[in-house]
Amino acid sequence: MMENAIAWILIFPLFGSVACAILGMGNKKLCYPIAVLSMAGSLWGGIETLRQVIASEVHTVSYIFGGWTLDNYPRGVGIEFHADILGILITLVVLGVGFIVAIYSKLPVQDETPNKESLFYTLFLLQITGLAGICLTGDAFNLYVLIEVAALTGYGLIAMGSKRAEAATFNYVILGTIGASLYLLGVGYIYIKTGTLNMVGIHDVIVANGLADSATMQVAFVLVGIGILIKMAFFPFHAWLPNAYCNAPTVTSSLLAPLVTKVMIYVMIRMVLSVFGVEFSFESTLWVDVMPWLVVVAIICAAVMALAQREIKRMLAYLIVAEVGYMVGGVWIYNYYGLIGSIFHVISDACMTLCLFLGAGLILRKAKTTHFDGLRGLFSKMPLTMTGFFIGGFSIIGLPPTCGFFSKWYLITGGMVSQRWEYMVVLMFSTMVMVVLFFRLIERIHLAVSESGENLGHGHGDLGLTKEQTRFDEGPLSMLIPLLLAATVVLVVGIYNQDIVNLIEIFLDEFNLPKGVSH
């Protein structure tokens, strides 16, 4: 069982979803413990697989389903799951977020989706199966299948929200289908030209046959790239994201916001480095010249739109779009440090976005709103919740010792070394916007200042509220503990950033990325 830990990563949530679907119809109370136990088992599989990958001489672990072997059959005949350091790190992020959200989910699911627990947890576990599978699959077509598994379950999870969620889901379905279709078309071109769908095999054929200048492969690269950009909500393909995350149930947004865009950024990194290869992706296409400027536009527009929001979840949704720009930029400045920053920011952003959405869920439960005008007195009323929430906020700003500081440090270093000053400037600009956003929130919550700057109390620091309105009244422990755990993870990942960066460097060393000016 230990040597097949990579398979258990998927087996636990997959069979857990079946158990929720069958047993939940008879007794809906069984769904929550099944979901938590399934995520605990899957997380164990992920930790054990990471241990095996680190211990391996080549830092990879492969598992071929169905009894196929590489000794008797060529690579790509059987369905291969392939865990290298990058794949298993992002898988652990997926499983860790899933585990924390599963613990958090009990009361919000009961209150927001009554009598749908069986359906909700079935889709929840299938979502984790799809996202973890995306990180581990070694086959370009199976990657498409797993992207669609994650997308279809995501549509269902979002549609269970408010009345507006159905329209938001329809918007997501249209854009998601376009993105998936472009990706699949690109994979078709790849298969026509290389004769294989195995990711390692595709790269080997490109190198062996000198396909870097092939028009077919260039078209395939563009199709795959644009499909992935739509799926990750890269500006201006972001239109589906704010409405979907704002109108979804609390648990849905807490699961999807930290993971979906980040996993798709992982897919882009995987395609660029391991499938098409460094030489093809960076030296045979125009993307290195074009993408950094598109990133500049994306970050500025998303940051300005976030600045215009007056509702926490919608503000956070636009911040996610800006953060996507950060990570895409880290890849396309074509620099060793930029890629370290991009990969580390995938991990950091998942942790801090989780923190913020769990906090927003607790605020909504107690204050009955997440609009800025309804937040007065929350520091007095919910000090632990607000502490956890603002640890996530300070990480997005990039204050040490949170994880966001260190990932931004590497991104800025990459921009400086590759002399991409436009990228560095927009990173600084968006950071200043985030400072304004979160300190404006603190001002509204703690000092009770109106939109126009007028003090709503009877003096500086007076909230203008009764003692009853500011009485200590934290959220339920089943929701508060996961939030504080997420906040702790944000700090721990920041404090132990060097250990994570060391693993990322082991993965990147084989690609010989430039450590100075690349052009």
Coordinates of C-alpha atoms in Angstrom, one line a residue:
M1 CA 0.0 0.0 0.0
M2 CA 2.8 2.4 0.8
E3 CA 4.5 2.1 -2.6
N4 CA 1.2 2.8 -4.3
A5 CA 0.5 5.9 -2.3
I6 CA 0.1 8.0 -5.5
A7 CA -2.9 5.9 -6.5
W8 CA -4.5 6.3 -3.1
I9 CA -4.5 10.1 -3.6
L10 CA -7.3 9.6 -6.1
I11 CA -8.9 6.4 -4.8
F12 CA -9.9 8.0 -1.5
P13 CA -11.9 11.0 -2.9
L14 CA -13.2 9.0 -5.8
F15 CA -14.7 6.2 -3.7
G16 CA -15.7 8.7 -1.1
S17 CA -17.8 10.5 -3.6
V18 CA -19.5 7.2 -4.5
A19 CA -20.1 6.5 -0.8
C20 CA -21.7 10.0 -0.3
A21 CA -23.9 9.5 -3.4
I22 CA -25.2 6.1 -2.2
L23 CA -25.2 6.3 1.6
G24 CA -26.1 10.0 1.7
M25 CA -29.5 9.2 0.2
G26 CA -30.4 7.2 3.2
N27 CA -28.7 9.3 5.9
K28 CA -27.4 12.7 4.9
K29 CA -25.5 13.0 8.2
L30 CA -23.0 10.4 6.9
C31 CA -21.8 12.7 4.1
Y32 CA -19.7 15.1 6.3
P33 CA -17.6 12.4 8.1
I34 CA -17.1 10.5 4.8
A35 CA -15.8 13.7 3.1
V36 CA -13.4 14.5 6.0
L37 CA -12.1 10.9 6.2
S38 CA -11.7 10.7 2.4
M39 CA -9.7 14.0 2.4
A40 CA -7.6 12.8 5.4
G41 CA -6.8 9.5 3.5
S42 CA -6.0 11.4 0.3
L43 CA -3.7 13.9 2.2
W44 CA -1.9 10.9 3.7
G45 CA -1.3 9.5 0.2
G46 CA 0.0 12.9 -0.9
I47 CA 2.5 13.3 2.0
E48 CA 3.7 9.7 1.5
T49 CA 4.2 10.3 -2.3
L50 CA 6.1 13.5 -1.6
R51 CA 8.4 11.5 0.7
Q52 CA 8.9 8.9 -2.1
V53 CA 9.6 11.6 -4.7
I54 CA 12.3 13.3 -2.4
A55 CA 13.9 9.9 -1.7
S56 CA 14.0 8.9 -5.4
E57 CA 17.3 9.4 -7.2
V58 CA 15.4 10.9 -10.2
H59 CA 12.9 12.7 -8.0
T60 CA 9.9 11.2 -9.8
V61 CA 7.4 8.5 -9.0
S62 CA 5.3 6.8 -11.7
Y63 CA 2.3 4.6 -11.4
I64 CA 0.6 2.9 -14.4
F65 CA -3.0 1.9 -13.9
G66 CA -4.4 -1.5 -15.0
G67 CA -1.3 -3.6 -14.9
W68 CA 0.5 -2.1 -17.9
T69 CA 4.3 -1.9 -17.6
L70 CA 7.0 0.1 -19.4
D71 CA 9.0 -3.1 -19.8
N72 CA 6.5 -4.8 -22.0
Y73 CA 4.7 -1.9 -23.7
P74 CA 5.8 1.5 -25.1
R75 CA 5.2 4.6 -22.9
G76 CA 1.7 6.0 -23.4
V77 CA -0.1 2.7 -23.9
G78 CA -1.3 2.5 -20.3
I79 CA -2.7 5.4 -18.2
E80 CA 0.3 6.8 -16.3
F81 CA 0.3 8.9 -13.3
H82 CA 3.6 10.7 -12.9
A83 CA 4.6 12.7 -9.8
D84 CA 7.7 14.9 -9.9
I85 CA 8.5 17.5 -7.3
L86 CA 6.3 20.2 -9.0
G87 CA 3.3 17.9 -9.5
I88 CA 3.3 16.5 -5.9
L89 CA 3.8 20.0 -4.3
I90 CA 0.7 21.4 -6.1
T91 CA -1.2 18.1 -5.4
L92 CA -0.5 18.6 -1.7
V93 CA -1.8 22.2 -2.0
V94 CA -5.0 20.8 -3.5
L95 CA -5.4 18.1 -0.8
G96 CA -4.5 20.4 2.0
V97 CA -7.0 23.0 1.0
G98 CA -9.6 20.3 0.4
F99 CA -9.0 18.8 3.9
I100 CA -9.3 22.2 5.6
V101 CA -12.5 23.2 3.6
A102 CA -14.0 19.8 4.3
I103 CA -13.7 20.3 8.1
Y104 CA -15.1 23.9 7.7
S105 CA -18.0 22.8 5.6
K106 CA -20.4 21.2 8.1
L107 CA -22.6 24.2 9.1
P108 CA -22.4 26.2 5.9
V109 CA -23.5 23.2 3.8
Q110 CA -26.4 22.5 6.2
D111 CA -27.6 26.1 6.2
E112 CA -27.0 27.1 2.5
T113 CA -27.8 23.9 0.7
P114 CA -30.3 22.1 2.9
N115 CA -31.3 18.6 1.9
K116 CA -28.6 18.6 -0.8
E117 CA -25.7 17.3 1.4
S118 CA -25.4 14.1 -0.5
L119 CA -25.1 15.8 -3.9
F120 CA -22.9 18.6 -2.5
Y121 CA -20.3 16.3 -1.0
T122 CA -20.3 14.0 -4.0
L123 CA -19.4 16.9 -6.2
F124 CA -17.0 18.2 -3.6
L125 CA -15.0 15.0 -3.6
L126 CA -15.1 14.6 -7.4
Q127 CA -13.8 18.2 -7.7
I128 CA -10.8 17.2 -5.6
T129 CA -10.3 14.0 -7.7
G130 CA -10.3 16.1 -10.8
L131 CA -7.9 18.8 -9.5
A132 CA -5.4 16.2 -8.0
G133 CA -5.6 14.1 -11.2
I134 CA -4.7 17.2 -13.3
C135 CA -1.5 17.6 -11.2
L136 CA -0.5 14.0 -11.5
T137 CA -1.5 12.7 -14.9
G138 CA 1.2 12.0 -17.4
D139 CA -1.1 12.0 -20.5
A140 CA -2.2 15.2 -22.4
F141 CA -5.6 13.7 -23.3
N142 CA -6.3 12.5 -19.8
L143 CA -5.4 16.0 -18.7
Y144 CA -8.3 17.3 -20.8
V145 CA -10.6 14.6 -19.3
L146 CA -9.6 15.6 -15.7
I147 CA -9.9 19.3 -16.5
E148 CA -13.5 18.6 -17.6
V149 CA -14.2 16.5 -14.4
A150 CA -13.1 19.5 -12.3
A151 CA -15.0 21.9 -14.5
L152 CA -18.3 20.0 -14.6
T153 CA -18.3 19.4 -10.8
G154 CA -17.4 23.1 -10.4
Y155 CA -20.5 24.1 -12.4
G156 CA -22.7 22.0 -10.2
L157 CA -21.1 23.3 -6.9
I158 CA -21.5 27.0 -8.0
A159 CA -25.1 26.5 -9.3
M160 CA -26.2 25.5 -5.8
G161 CA -25.7 29.1 -4.6
S162 CA -28.0 32.2 -4.7
K163 CA -30.5 32.9 -7.5
R164 CA -27.9 34.7 -9.4
A165 CA -25.6 31.7 -9.3
E166 CA -27.4 30.0 -12.2
A167 CA -26.6 32.9 -14.6
A168 CA -23.1 33.0 -13.3
T169 CA -22.7 29.3 -13.8
F170 CA -24.0 29.6 -17.4
N171 CA -21.4 32.2 -18.1
Y172 CA -18.7 30.0 -16.7
V173 CA -20.0 27.0 -18.7
I174 CA -19.7 29.0 -22.0
L175 CA -16.2 30.3 -21.4
G176 CA -15.0 27.0 -19.8
T177 CA -16.3 25.1 -22.8
I178 CA -14.5 27.4 -25.2
G179 CA -11.2 27.0 -23.3
A180 CA -11.5 23.2 -23.1
S181 CA -12.3 23.0 -26.8
L182 CA -9.3 25.0 -27.7
Y183 CA -7.1 22.9 -25.5
L184 CA -8.5 19.7 -27.0
L185 CA -8.0 20.9 -30.5
G186 CA -4.3 21.8 -29.7
V187 CA -3.8 18.3 -28.3
G188 CA -5.2 16.9 -31.5
Y189 CA -2.6 18.8 -33.5
I190 CA 0.1 17.5 -31.1
Y191 CA -1.0 13.9 -31.6
I192 CA -1.1 14.3 -35.4
K193 CA 2.5 15.5 -35.4
T194 CA 4.1 13.4 -32.7
G195 CA 1.9 10.2 -32.6
T196 CA 1.8 10.1 -28.8
L197 CA -0.2 11.7 -26.0
N198 CA 2.2 10.9 -23.2
M199 CA 3.7 14.1 -21.9
V200 CA 7.3 12.8 -21.7
G201 CA 6.9 11.1 -25.1
I202 CA 5.7 14.4 -26.7
H203 CA 8.8 16.2 -25.5
D204 CA 11.1 13.4 -26.7
V205 CA 9.6 13.4 -30.2
I206 CA 9.8 17.2 -30.4
V207 CA 13.5 17.1 -29.5
A208 CA 14.3 14.0 -31.6
N209 CA 12.6 15.3 -34.8
G210 CA 13.4 18.9 -34.5
L211 CA 9.8 20.1 -34.5
A212 CA 10.5 23.5 -32.9
D213 CA 9.9 25.2 -36.2
S214 CA 6.9 23.1 -37.3
A215 CA 3.8 25.2 -38.2
T216 CA 1.6 22.5 -36.8
M217 CA 3.3 22.5 -33.4
Q218 CA 3.2 26.3 -33.3
V219 CA -0.5 26.3 -33.9
A220 CA -0.9 23.5 -31.3
F221 CA 1.1 25.7 -28.8
V222 CA -1.2 28.7 -29.4
L223 CA -4.4 26.7 -29.1
V224 CA -3.3 24.9 -25.9
G225 CA -2.0 28.2 -24.4
I226 CA -5.1 30.2 -25.1
G227 CA -7.3 27.4 -23.8
I228 CA -5.4 27.3 -20.5
L229 CA -5.5 31.1 -20.2
I230 CA -9.3 31.1 -20.5
K231 CA -9.5 28.4 -17.8
M232 CA -7.2 30.3 -15.4
A233 CA -9.3 33.5 -15.8
F234 CA -6.4 35.5 -17.2
F235 CA -7.6 39.0 -18.1
P236 CA -9.6 39.6 -20.3
F237 CA -10.9 36.0 -20.1
H238 CA -11.8 36.6 -16.4
A239 CA -15.5 37.5 -16.9
W240 CA -16.8 34.3 -15.5
L241 CA -14.9 34.4 -12.2
P242 CA -16.2 37.3 -10.0
N243 CA -19.9 36.4 -10.4
A244 CA -19.2 32.7 -10.0
Y245 CA -17.3 33.0 -6.8
C246 CA -19.5 35.8 -5.3
N247 CA -22.8 34.0 -5.8
A248 CA -21.6 30.4 -5.0
P249 CA -22.2 28.8 -1.6
T250 CA -19.6 29.7 1.0
V251 CA -17.9 26.3 0.9
T252 CA -17.8 26.3 -2.9
S253 CA -16.1 29.6 -3.2
S254 CA -13.7 28.6 -0.3
L255 CA -12.7 25.5 -2.3
L256 CA -12.6 26.8 -5.9
A257 CA -11.1 30.3 -5.3
P258 CA -7.8 29.0 -3.9
L259 CA -7.4 26.1 -6.3
V260 CA -9.0 26.3 -9.8
T261 CA -6.9 29.2 -11.2
K262 CA -3.7 28.0 -9.5
V263 CA -4.0 24.4 -10.8
M264 CA -4.4 25.8 -14.4
I265 CA -1.3 27.9 -13.9
Y266 CA 0.4 24.7 -12.9
V267 CA -0.9 23.2 -16.2
M268 CA 0.7 26.1 -18.1
I269 CA 4.0 25.6 -16.4
R270 CA 3.9 21.8 -17.0
M271 CA 3.1 22.4 -20.7
V272 CA 5.8 25.0 -21.2
L273 CA 8.6 23.2 -19.4
S274 CA 7.9 19.5 -19.6
V275 CA 5.8 18.9 -22.7
F276 CA 6.8 21.5 -25.3
G277 CA 10.2 22.2 -23.7
V278 CA 12.1 25.3 -22.8
E279 CA 13.7 25.8 -26.2
F280 CA 10.4 25.5 -28.1
S281 CA 8.3 27.5 -25.6
F282 CA 10.7 30.4 -25.0
E283 CA 12.9 30.6 -28.1
S284 CA 10.7 29.4 -31.0
T285 CA 7.5 31.4 -30.2
L286 CA 6.6 35.1 -29.8
W287 CA 5.0 34.5 -26.3
V288 CA 8.1 35.7 -24.5
D289 CA 7.8 39.1 -26.2
V290 CA 4.0 39.5 -26.0
M291 CA 2.9 37.9 -22.7
P292 CA 4.8 40.2 -20.3
W293 CA 3.0 43.2 -21.8
L294 CA -0.4 41.4 -21.6
V295 CA 0.4 40.7 -18.0
V296 CA 1.0 44.4 -17.3
V297 CA -2.4 45.2 -18.7
A298 CA -4.0 42.3 -16.8
I299 CA -2.6 43.3 -13.4
I300 CA -3.4 47.0 -13.8
C301 CA -7.0 46.4 -14.9
A302 CA -7.7 43.8 -12.2
A303 CA -6.2 45.9 -9.4
V304 CA -8.2 49.0 -10.5
M305 CA -11.4 46.9 -10.6
A306 CA -10.7 45.5 -7.2
L307 CA -10.3 49.1 -5.9
A308 CA -13.8 49.9 -7.1
Q309 CA -15.5 47.1 -5.1
R310 CA -17.4 47.6 -1.9
E311 CA -18.1 44.0 -1.1
I312 CA -15.4 41.6 0.3
K313 CA -15.9 38.5 -1.9
R314 CA -16.1 40.6 -5.1
M315 CA -13.0 42.5 -4.1
L316 CA -11.2 39.2 -3.4
A317 CA -12.3 37.8 -6.8
Y318 CA -10.7 40.7 -8.7
L319 CA -7.5 40.3 -6.5
I320 CA -7.4 36.6 -7.7
V321 CA -7.4 37.9 -11.3
A322 CA -4.5 40.2 -10.5
E323 CA -2.6 37.4 -8.8
V324 CA -3.1 35.2 -11.9
G325 CA -1.3 38.0 -13.8
Y326 CA 1.6 37.8 -11.2
M327 CA 2.1 34.1 -11.8
V328 CA 1.7 34.2 -15.6
G329 CA 4.2 37.0 -15.7
G330 CA 6.7 35.0 -13.5
V331 CA 6.7 32.3 -16.2
W332 CA 7.0 34.5 -19.3
I333 CA 9.8 36.8 -18.2
Y334 CA 11.8 33.6 -18.9
N335 CA 14.0 33.6 -15.9
Y336 CA 15.0 31.1 -13.3
Y337 CA 14.0 33.3 -10.4
G338 CA 10.8 34.3 -12.0
L339 CA 9.8 30.7 -12.3
I340 CA 10.7 30.0 -8.7
G341 CA 8.5 32.9 -7.8
S342 CA 5.7 31.8 -10.0
I343 CA 5.6 28.2 -8.6
F344 CA 6.0 29.4 -5.0
H345 CA 3.3 32.0 -5.6
V346 CA 0.9 29.2 -6.7
I347 CA 1.5 27.7 -3.3
S348 CA 1.3 31.0 -1.4
D349 CA -1.7 32.3 -3.2
A350 CA -3.7 29.1 -2.6
C351 CA -2.9 29.4 1.2
M352 CA -3.8 33.1 1.5
T353 CA -6.9 33.0 -0.7
L354 CA -8.1 30.1 1.4
C355 CA -7.6 32.2 4.5
L356 CA -9.5 35.1 3.1
F357 CA -12.5 33.2 1.8
L358 CA -12.9 31.2 5.0
G359 CA -12.8 34.5 6.9
A360 CA -15.4 36.0 4.5
G361 CA -17.6 33.0 5.1
L362 CA -17.5 33.5 8.9
I363 CA -18.1 37.3 8.5
L364 CA -21.1 36.5 6.3
R365 CA -22.5 34.1 8.9
K366 CA -22.3 36.5 11.8
A367 CA -22.7 39.9 10.1
K368 CA -25.2 38.6 7.5
T369 CA -23.3 40.7 4.9
T370 CA -19.9 41.1 3.4
H371 CA -20.5 44.7 2.2
F372 CA -18.0 47.2 3.7
D373 CA -20.8 49.2 5.3
G374 CA -21.9 46.2 7.5
L375 CA -18.5 45.5 9.1
R376 CA -18.4 48.0 12.0
G377 CA -17.4 46.5 15.3
L378 CA -16.2 43.1 14.0
F379 CA -12.7 43.5 15.6
S380 CA -14.5 43.7 19.0
K381 CA -17.0 41.0 18.1
M382 CA -14.9 38.5 16.3
P383 CA -11.2 39.2 17.1
L384 CA -10.0 35.7 16.2
T385 CA -11.8 35.6 12.9
M386 CA -10.5 39.1 11.9
T387 CA -7.0 38.1 13.0
G388 CA -7.1 35.0 10.7
F389 CA -8.7 37.0 7.9
F390 CA -6.1 39.8 8.0
I391 CA -3.2 37.4 8.1
G392 CA -4.4 36.3 4.7
G393 CA -4.7 40.0 3.7
F394 CA -1.2 40.9 4.9
S395 CA 0.1 38.0 2.9
I396 CA -1.6 39.2 -0.3
I397 CA 0.0 42.6 0.4
G398 CA 3.4 40.9 0.9
L399 CA 4.3 41.6 4.5
P400 CA 6.9 39.4 6.1
P401 CA 6.9 36.7 7.5
T402 CA 3.9 35.6 5.5
C403 CA 4.4 33.4 2.5
G404 CA 3.2 36.2 0.1
F405 CA 6.3 38.3 0.9
F406 CA 8.7 35.6 -0.2
S407 CA 6.9 34.6 -3.4
K408 CA 6.7 38.3 -4.4
W409 CA 10.4 38.7 -3.6
Y410 CA 11.3 36.0 -6.1
L411 CA 9.0 37.4 -8.7
I412 CA 10.5 40.9 -8.3
T413 CA 14.0 39.4 -8.4
G414 CA 13.2 37.6 -11.6
G415 CA 11.8 40.8 -13.2
M416 CA 15.0 42.7 -12.1
V417 CA 17.4 40.1 -13.3
S418 CA 15.7 39.8 -16.7
Q419 CA 15.3 43.6 -16.9
R420 CA 11.6 43.4 -17.3
W421 CA 11.0 46.8 -15.6
E422 CA 7.4 47.0 -16.7
Y423 CA 6.6 43.8 -14.8
M424 CA 8.3 45.1 -11.7
V425 CA 6.5 48.4 -11.8
V426 CA 3.0 46.8 -12.1
L427 CA 3.9 44.4 -9.2
M428 CA 4.7 47.4 -7.1
F429 CA 1.6 49.3 -8.3
S430 CA -0.8 46.4 -7.5
T431 CA 0.9 45.9 -4.1
M432 CA 0.1 49.5 -3.3
V433 CA -3.5 49.0 -4.4
M434 CA -3.8 46.0 -2.1
V435 CA -2.4 48.0 0.8
V436 CA -5.1 50.6 0.2
L437 CA -7.8 47.9 0.0
F438 CA -6.9 46.1 3.2
F439 CA -6.1 49.2 5.3
R440 CA -9.4 50.8 4.1
L441 CA -11.1 47.6 5.4
I442 CA -9.3 48.0 8.7
E443 CA -10.4 51.6 8.9
R444 CA -14.0 50.8 8.2
I445 CA -14.1 47.9 10.7
H446 CA -12.0 49.3 13.6
L447 CA -12.4 53.0 13.3
A448 CA -15.9 53.1 11.9
V449 CA -15.2 55.6 9.1
S450 CA -17.7 56.2 6.4
E451 CA -17.1 56.2 2.6
S452 CA -16.6 60.0 2.7
G453 CA -14.1 59.8 5.7
E454 CA -16.6 60.9 8.3
N455 CA -16.2 59.3 11.8
L456 CA -19.4 57.4 12.6
G457 CA -18.8 57.4 16.3
H458 CA -18.5 60.2 18.9
G459 CA -14.8 60.5 18.7
H460 CA -11.6 58.9 17.3
G461 CA -11.9 55.1 17.6
D462 CA -15.5 55.2 18.9
L463 CA -17.6 52.8 16.8
G464 CA -21.0 54.4 17.5
L465 CA -22.4 51.0 18.4
T466 CA -24.0 49.7 21.6
K467 CA -22.2 47.3 23.9
E468 CA -24.6 44.6 22.6
Q469 CA -23.5 45.2 19.0
T470 CA -19.8 44.9 19.9
R471 CA -20.1 42.0 22.4
F472 CA -17.7 39.1 21.9
D473 CA -19.4 36.7 19.6
E474 CA -17.1 34.4 17.6
G475 CA -18.2 32.0 14.9
P476 CA -18.6 28.3 15.6
L477 CA -15.5 26.3 16.3
S478 CA -16.0 24.0 13.3
M479 CA -15.5 27.0 11.1
L480 CA -13.1 29.1 13.3
I481 CA -10.5 26.3 13.7
P482 CA -10.0 25.7 10.0
L483 CA -9.6 29.5 9.5
L484 CA -6.9 29.7 12.2
L485 CA -5.3 26.6 10.8
A486 CA -5.2 28.2 7.3
A487 CA -3.7 31.4 8.8
T488 CA -1.1 29.3 10.6
V489 CA -0.2 27.6 7.3
V490 CA 0.3 31.1 5.7
L491 CA 2.9 31.9 8.4
V492 CA 4.5 28.4 8.4
V493 CA 5.0 28.4 4.6
G494 CA 6.5 31.9 4.9
I495 CA 8.9 31.0 7.7
Y496 CA 10.0 27.7 6.1
N497 CA 10.0 29.2 2.6
Q498 CA 13.6 28.1 1.9
D499 CA 12.8 24.4 2.3
I500 CA 10.0 24.8 -0.3
V501 CA 12.3 26.8 -2.6
N502 CA 15.0 24.2 -2.3
L503 CA 12.5 21.6 -3.7
I504 CA 11.4 23.9 -6.5
E505 CA 15.1 24.5 -7.4
I506 CA 15.7 20.7 -7.7
F507 CA 12.8 20.5 -10.2
L508 CA 14.0 23.6 -12.2
D509 CA 17.7 22.7 -12.3
E510 CA 17.3 20.2 -15.2
F511 CA 15.8 22.9 -17.5
N512 CA 18.9 25.2 -17.6
L513 CA 16.8 28.4 -17.3
P514 CA 18.7 31.7 -17.7
K515 CA 19.8 33.3 -14.4
G516 CA 20.7 36.6 -16.0
V517 CA 19.4 38.7 -18.9
S518 CA 17.8 36.4 -21.5
H519 CA 17.5 38.8 -24.4

